[in-house]
Amino acid sequence: MNLIGEAIKLRNEGNKEEALERLLQLLNTIEAEQAAQLNYQIAWTYDSLGLEKEAVPYYLDAISMGIQGEDRSGALLGLGSTYRTLGQYEAAENVLRQGIDEFPENKEFRVFLAMVQ
């Protein structure tokens, strides 16, 4: 298991603070191609700790770095949901509509979009 995988395992086991600490330490040492994935995992972990405001820049970085596939879908959904939680409904709507455009088969984008309209 790689270091990101170990941190994900810690988060899933409820050790969220330790997972976040490890992910943040990794951010300074990883290769560029892993940076998008790591930023996504950091954002997700902040969200799971109820620290939505802190999650936003990491979601944005993951998306702008070109995270792909299922992780891109998760990053867009996470960012849209986080904006909704923060009361930033226009930003949430924009991100969720982007998710619908990129992943039309993923129904969860429409569910979250309904919550911000």
Short mmCIF file of N, CA and C in Angstrom, two decimals:
data_model
loop_
_atom_site.label_atom_id
_atom_site.label_comp_id
_atom_site.label_asym_id
_atom_site.label_seq_id
_atom_site.Cartn_x
_atom_site.Cartn_y
_atom_site.Cartn_z
N MET A 1 0.85 -1.18 0.00
CA MET A 1 0.00 0.00 0.00
C MET A 1 0.89 1.24 0.00
N ASN A 2 0.55 2.22 -0.84
CA ASN A 2 1.34 3.45 -0.89
C ASN A 2 0.96 4.38 0.27
N LEU A 3 1.69 5.48 0.38
CA LEU A 3 1.48 6.38 1.51
C LEU A 3 0.12 7.05 1.47
N ILE A 4 -0.35 7.39 0.29
CA ILE A 4 -1.70 7.97 0.18
C ILE A 4 -2.73 6.94 0.61
N GLY A 5 -2.55 5.70 0.15
CA GLY A 5 -3.46 4.63 0.53
C GLY A 5 -3.49 4.40 2.03
N GLU A 6 -2.33 4.50 2.68
CA GLU A 6 -2.28 4.34 4.13
C GLU A 6 -3.06 5.46 4.82
N ALA A 7 -2.93 6.68 4.32
CA ALA A 7 -3.66 7.80 4.90
C ALA A 7 -5.17 7.63 4.70
N ILE A 8 -5.57 7.15 3.53
CA ILE A 8 -6.99 6.90 3.27
C ILE A 8 -7.52 5.85 4.24
N LYS A 9 -6.73 4.81 4.46
CA LYS A 9 -7.12 3.75 5.40
C LYS A 9 -7.30 4.34 6.80
N LEU A 10 -6.38 5.18 7.22
CA LEU A 10 -6.51 5.83 8.54
C LEU A 10 -7.80 6.65 8.62
N ARG A 11 -8.09 7.42 7.57
CA ARG A 11 -9.32 8.23 7.56
C ARG A 11 -10.55 7.34 7.65
N ASN A 12 -10.55 6.26 6.87
CA ASN A 12 -11.70 5.34 6.88
C ASN A 12 -11.88 4.65 8.22
N GLU A 13 -10.81 4.49 8.95
CA GLU A 13 -10.86 3.86 10.28
C GLU A 13 -11.21 4.87 11.38
N GLY A 14 -11.41 6.13 11.00
CA GLY A 14 -11.79 7.14 11.98
C GLY A 14 -10.64 7.96 12.52
N ASN A 15 -9.42 7.70 12.05
CA ASN A 15 -8.25 8.46 12.49
C ASN A 15 -8.02 9.63 11.54
N LYS A 16 -8.99 10.53 11.47
CA LYS A 16 -9.00 11.58 10.47
C LYS A 16 -7.88 12.60 10.67
N GLU A 17 -7.62 12.99 11.90
CA GLU A 17 -6.58 13.98 12.15
C GLU A 17 -5.21 13.43 11.75
N GLU A 18 -4.93 12.17 12.09
CA GLU A 18 -3.66 11.56 11.72
C GLU A 18 -3.55 11.42 10.20
N ALA A 19 -4.66 11.06 9.57
CA ALA A 19 -4.67 10.96 8.11
C ALA A 19 -4.35 12.31 7.48
N LEU A 20 -4.97 13.36 7.97
CA LEU A 20 -4.74 14.69 7.43
C LEU A 20 -3.28 15.09 7.62
N GLU A 21 -2.73 14.84 8.78
CA GLU A 21 -1.34 15.17 9.05
C GLU A 21 -0.41 14.48 8.05
N ARG A 22 -0.65 13.21 7.80
CA ARG A 22 0.19 12.47 6.86
C ARG A 22 0.04 13.00 5.43
N LEU A 23 -1.19 13.30 5.04
CA LEU A 23 -1.42 13.81 3.69
C LEU A 23 -0.74 15.17 3.49
N LEU A 24 -0.84 16.04 4.49
CA LEU A 24 -0.20 17.35 4.38
C LEU A 24 1.32 17.22 4.31
N GLN A 25 1.89 16.28 5.04
CA GLN A 25 3.33 16.05 4.98
C GLN A 25 3.75 15.57 3.59
N LEU A 26 2.94 14.72 3.01
CA LEU A 26 3.24 14.19 1.68
C LEU A 26 3.23 15.26 0.61
N LEU A 27 2.40 16.28 0.79
CA LEU A 27 2.23 17.31 -0.23
C LEU A 27 3.55 17.95 -0.61
N ASN A 28 4.47 18.04 0.32
CA ASN A 28 5.77 18.67 0.05
C ASN A 28 6.79 17.73 -0.57
N THR A 29 6.46 16.46 -0.70
CA THR A 29 7.47 15.50 -1.14
C THR A 29 7.10 14.70 -2.38
N ILE A 30 5.93 14.90 -2.94
CA ILE A 30 5.47 14.02 -4.01
C ILE A 30 5.80 14.55 -5.40
N GLU A 31 5.69 13.65 -6.36
CA GLU A 31 5.86 13.99 -7.76
C GLU A 31 4.65 14.77 -8.25
N ALA A 32 4.83 15.56 -9.27
CA ALA A 32 3.76 16.40 -9.80
C ALA A 32 2.53 15.60 -10.19
N GLU A 33 2.71 14.41 -10.77
CA GLU A 33 1.55 13.64 -11.24
C GLU A 33 0.70 13.12 -10.08
N GLN A 34 1.25 13.04 -8.90
CA GLN A 34 0.49 12.60 -7.75
C GLN A 34 -0.14 13.76 -6.99
N ALA A 35 0.23 14.98 -7.34
CA ALA A 35 -0.23 16.15 -6.59
C ALA A 35 -1.75 16.32 -6.66
N ALA A 36 -2.34 16.09 -7.83
CA ALA A 36 -3.79 16.25 -7.95
C ALA A 36 -4.51 15.27 -7.03
N GLN A 37 -4.09 14.01 -7.04
CA GLN A 37 -4.70 12.99 -6.18
C GLN A 37 -4.53 13.35 -4.71
N LEU A 38 -3.36 13.80 -4.34
CA LEU A 38 -3.10 14.15 -2.95
C LEU A 38 -3.95 15.35 -2.51
N ASN A 39 -4.05 16.37 -3.36
CA ASN A 39 -4.90 17.51 -3.03
C ASN A 39 -6.34 17.09 -2.84
N TYR A 40 -6.82 16.18 -3.68
CA TYR A 40 -8.18 15.66 -3.54
C TYR A 40 -8.36 14.95 -2.20
N GLN A 41 -7.42 14.12 -1.82
CA GLN A 41 -7.52 13.39 -0.56
C GLN A 41 -7.46 14.34 0.64
N ILE A 42 -6.64 15.39 0.54
CA ILE A 42 -6.59 16.37 1.62
C ILE A 42 -7.94 17.08 1.75
N ALA A 43 -8.51 17.50 0.62
CA ALA A 43 -9.81 18.16 0.64
C ALA A 43 -10.86 17.26 1.27
N TRP A 44 -10.90 16.01 0.85
CA TRP A 44 -11.88 15.04 1.35
C TRP A 44 -11.73 14.89 2.86
N THR A 45 -10.48 14.83 3.32
CA THR A 45 -10.23 14.64 4.75
C THR A 45 -10.66 15.88 5.54
N TYR A 46 -10.34 17.06 5.03
CA TYR A 46 -10.84 18.27 5.69
C TYR A 46 -12.36 18.24 5.78
N ASP A 47 -13.02 17.88 4.68
CA ASP A 47 -14.48 17.78 4.68
C ASP A 47 -14.97 16.81 5.74
N SER A 48 -14.32 15.67 5.84
CA SER A 48 -14.76 14.66 6.81
C SER A 48 -14.57 15.12 8.25
N LEU A 49 -13.70 16.10 8.45
CA LEU A 49 -13.50 16.69 9.78
C LEU A 49 -14.44 17.87 10.03
N GLY A 50 -15.29 18.18 9.06
CA GLY A 50 -16.19 19.31 9.20
C GLY A 50 -15.52 20.65 8.95
N LEU A 51 -14.36 20.62 8.29
CA LEU A 51 -13.59 21.83 8.01
C LEU A 51 -13.72 22.18 6.53
N GLU A 52 -14.96 22.47 6.12
CA GLU A 52 -15.26 22.68 4.71
C GLU A 52 -14.48 23.84 4.11
N LYS A 53 -14.37 24.93 4.84
CA LYS A 53 -13.66 26.11 4.31
C LYS A 53 -12.21 25.77 3.96
N GLU A 54 -11.58 24.96 4.78
CA GLU A 54 -10.19 24.56 4.54
C GLU A 54 -10.08 23.60 3.35
N ALA A 55 -11.15 22.88 3.06
CA ALA A 55 -11.14 21.91 1.96
C ALA A 55 -11.14 22.56 0.58
N VAL A 56 -11.79 23.72 0.47
CA VAL A 56 -12.01 24.35 -0.85
C VAL A 56 -10.74 24.51 -1.68
N PRO A 57 -9.66 25.12 -1.15
CA PRO A 57 -8.50 25.32 -2.03
C PRO A 57 -7.88 24.00 -2.51
N TYR A 58 -8.00 22.97 -1.73
CA TYR A 58 -7.44 21.68 -2.14
C TYR A 58 -8.29 21.03 -3.24
N TYR A 59 -9.62 21.16 -3.13
CA TYR A 59 -10.48 20.70 -4.23
C TYR A 59 -10.13 21.47 -5.50
N LEU A 60 -10.02 22.79 -5.39
CA LEU A 60 -9.72 23.62 -6.56
C LEU A 60 -8.39 23.23 -7.18
N ASP A 61 -7.38 22.99 -6.35
CA ASP A 61 -6.07 22.58 -6.87
C ASP A 61 -6.15 21.23 -7.58
N ALA A 62 -6.84 20.28 -6.98
CA ALA A 62 -6.96 18.95 -7.60
C ALA A 62 -7.62 19.06 -8.98
N ILE A 63 -8.67 19.85 -9.05
CA ILE A 63 -9.40 20.00 -10.32
C ILE A 63 -8.52 20.72 -11.34
N SER A 64 -7.87 21.80 -10.93
CA SER A 64 -7.04 22.56 -11.88
C SER A 64 -5.80 21.79 -12.31
N MET A 65 -5.35 20.84 -11.50
CA MET A 65 -4.20 20.01 -11.86
C MET A 65 -4.59 18.87 -12.80
N GLY A 66 -5.88 18.75 -13.06
CA GLY A 66 -6.32 17.76 -14.05
C GLY A 66 -6.63 16.39 -13.51
N ILE A 67 -7.06 16.30 -12.25
CA ILE A 67 -7.45 14.99 -11.72
C ILE A 67 -8.49 14.38 -12.66
N GLN A 68 -8.44 13.07 -12.85
CA GLN A 68 -9.26 12.42 -13.87
C GLN A 68 -10.16 11.33 -13.28
N GLY A 69 -11.09 10.90 -14.11
CA GLY A 69 -11.92 9.74 -13.82
C GLY A 69 -12.80 9.90 -12.60
N GLU A 70 -12.94 8.81 -11.88
CA GLU A 70 -13.80 8.79 -10.69
C GLU A 70 -13.38 9.82 -9.66
N ASP A 71 -12.07 10.05 -9.54
CA ASP A 71 -11.59 11.05 -8.59
C ASP A 71 -11.99 12.46 -9.01
N ARG A 72 -12.01 12.74 -10.31
CA ARG A 72 -12.47 14.06 -10.77
C ARG A 72 -13.95 14.24 -10.43
N SER A 73 -14.73 13.21 -10.68
CA SER A 73 -16.14 13.26 -10.33
C SER A 73 -16.30 13.53 -8.84
N GLY A 74 -15.54 12.82 -8.02
CA GLY A 74 -15.60 13.02 -6.57
C GLY A 74 -15.16 14.40 -6.15
N ALA A 75 -14.14 14.94 -6.81
CA ALA A 75 -13.66 16.29 -6.47
C ALA A 75 -14.70 17.34 -6.83
N LEU A 76 -15.32 17.21 -7.99
CA LEU A 76 -16.36 18.16 -8.38
C LEU A 76 -17.57 18.07 -7.45
N LEU A 77 -17.98 16.86 -7.14
CA LEU A 77 -19.11 16.69 -6.23
C LEU A 77 -18.77 17.21 -4.84
N GLY A 78 -17.58 16.89 -4.37
CA GLY A 78 -17.15 17.37 -3.05
C GLY A 78 -17.10 18.88 -2.99
N LEU A 79 -16.54 19.52 -4.03
CA LEU A 79 -16.46 20.97 -4.05
C LEU A 79 -17.84 21.59 -4.12
N GLY A 80 -18.71 21.06 -4.97
CA GLY A 80 -20.07 21.58 -5.06
C GLY A 80 -20.81 21.45 -3.74
N SER A 81 -20.69 20.31 -3.11
CA SER A 81 -21.33 20.07 -1.82
C SER A 81 -20.76 21.00 -0.74
N THR A 82 -19.46 21.20 -0.78
CA THR A 82 -18.81 22.07 0.20
C THR A 82 -19.26 23.51 0.03
N TYR A 83 -19.31 23.97 -1.21
CA TYR A 83 -19.82 25.33 -1.45
C TYR A 83 -21.26 25.46 -0.92
N ARG A 84 -22.07 24.43 -1.14
CA ARG A 84 -23.46 24.45 -0.64
C ARG A 84 -23.47 24.58 0.87
N THR A 85 -22.66 23.78 1.55
CA THR A 85 -22.58 23.82 3.01
C THR A 85 -22.14 25.19 3.51
N LEU A 86 -21.25 25.84 2.75
CA LEU A 86 -20.75 27.16 3.14
C LEU A 86 -21.71 28.29 2.75
N GLY A 87 -22.84 27.94 2.11
CA GLY A 87 -23.81 28.95 1.72
C GLY A 87 -23.45 29.68 0.44
N GLN A 88 -22.49 29.17 -0.30
CA GLN A 88 -22.07 29.77 -1.56
C GLN A 88 -22.82 29.07 -2.70
N TYR A 89 -24.10 29.37 -2.79
CA TYR A 89 -25.00 28.61 -3.66
C TYR A 89 -24.72 28.79 -5.15
N GLU A 90 -24.34 29.99 -5.56
CA GLU A 90 -24.03 30.20 -6.98
C GLU A 90 -22.79 29.40 -7.39
N ALA A 91 -21.76 29.43 -6.56
CA ALA A 91 -20.56 28.65 -6.84
C ALA A 91 -20.88 27.16 -6.84
N ALA A 92 -21.71 26.73 -5.89
CA ALA A 92 -22.12 25.32 -5.84
C ALA A 92 -22.83 24.92 -7.12
N GLU A 93 -23.76 25.77 -7.55
CA GLU A 93 -24.51 25.46 -8.77
C GLU A 93 -23.59 25.36 -9.98
N ASN A 94 -22.64 26.28 -10.10
CA ASN A 94 -21.71 26.24 -11.23
C ASN A 94 -20.89 24.96 -11.26
N VAL A 95 -20.36 24.56 -10.12
CA VAL A 95 -19.54 23.35 -10.05
C VAL A 95 -20.38 22.11 -10.30
N LEU A 96 -21.57 22.06 -9.74
CA LEU A 96 -22.43 20.89 -9.93
C LEU A 96 -22.88 20.77 -11.39
N ARG A 97 -23.13 21.90 -12.05
CA ARG A 97 -23.47 21.86 -13.48
C ARG A 97 -22.28 21.38 -14.30
N GLN A 98 -21.08 21.78 -13.91
CA GLN A 98 -19.88 21.26 -14.58
C GLN A 98 -19.81 19.74 -14.41
N GLY A 99 -20.11 19.27 -13.21
CA GLY A 99 -20.12 17.82 -12.96
C GLY A 99 -21.14 17.11 -13.83
N ILE A 100 -22.32 17.69 -14.00
CA ILE A 100 -23.35 17.10 -14.86
C ILE A 100 -22.86 17.04 -16.31
N ASP A 101 -22.21 18.12 -16.76
CA ASP A 101 -21.68 18.14 -18.12
C ASP A 101 -20.61 17.07 -18.34
N GLU A 102 -19.72 16.93 -17.37
CA GLU A 102 -18.60 15.99 -17.52
C GLU A 102 -18.99 14.54 -17.20
N PHE A 103 -19.96 14.37 -16.31
CA PHE A 103 -20.34 13.03 -15.85
C PHE A 103 -21.87 12.89 -15.86
N PRO A 104 -22.49 12.94 -17.04
CA PRO A 104 -23.96 12.92 -17.10
C PRO A 104 -24.59 11.67 -16.51
N GLU A 105 -23.84 10.59 -16.41
CA GLU A 105 -24.38 9.34 -15.85
C GLU A 105 -24.41 9.34 -14.33
N ASN A 106 -23.73 10.28 -13.69
CA ASN A 106 -23.67 10.33 -12.22
C ASN A 106 -24.84 11.15 -11.68
N LYS A 107 -25.84 10.48 -11.18
CA LYS A 107 -27.08 11.12 -10.72
C LYS A 107 -26.88 12.01 -9.49
N GLU A 108 -25.84 11.76 -8.71
CA GLU A 108 -25.67 12.52 -7.48
C GLU A 108 -25.47 14.02 -7.74
N PHE A 109 -24.93 14.38 -8.91
CA PHE A 109 -24.80 15.80 -9.22
C PHE A 109 -26.16 16.48 -9.27
N ARG A 110 -27.14 15.81 -9.87
CA ARG A 110 -28.48 16.37 -9.97
C ARG A 110 -29.15 16.47 -8.59
N VAL A 111 -28.89 15.50 -7.74
CA VAL A 111 -29.44 15.52 -6.39
C VAL A 111 -28.90 16.73 -5.63
N PHE A 112 -27.60 16.95 -5.66
CA PHE A 112 -27.01 18.08 -4.95
C PHE A 112 -27.42 19.40 -5.60
N LEU A 113 -27.56 19.41 -6.93
CA LEU A 113 -28.00 20.62 -7.61
C LEU A 113 -29.40 21.01 -7.14
N ALA A 114 -30.26 20.05 -6.95
CA ALA A 114 -31.62 20.33 -6.47
C ALA A 114 -31.60 20.99 -5.09
N MET A 115 -30.58 20.70 -4.31
CA MET A 115 -30.47 21.30 -2.96
C MET A 115 -30.04 22.76 -2.98
N VAL A 116 -29.49 23.23 -4.10
CA VAL A 116 -29.00 24.62 -4.14
C VAL A 116 -29.90 25.52 -4.97
N GLN A 117 -30.92 24.97 -5.60
CA GLN A 117 -31.80 25.79 -6.44
C GLN A 117 -33.01 26.24 -5.70
#
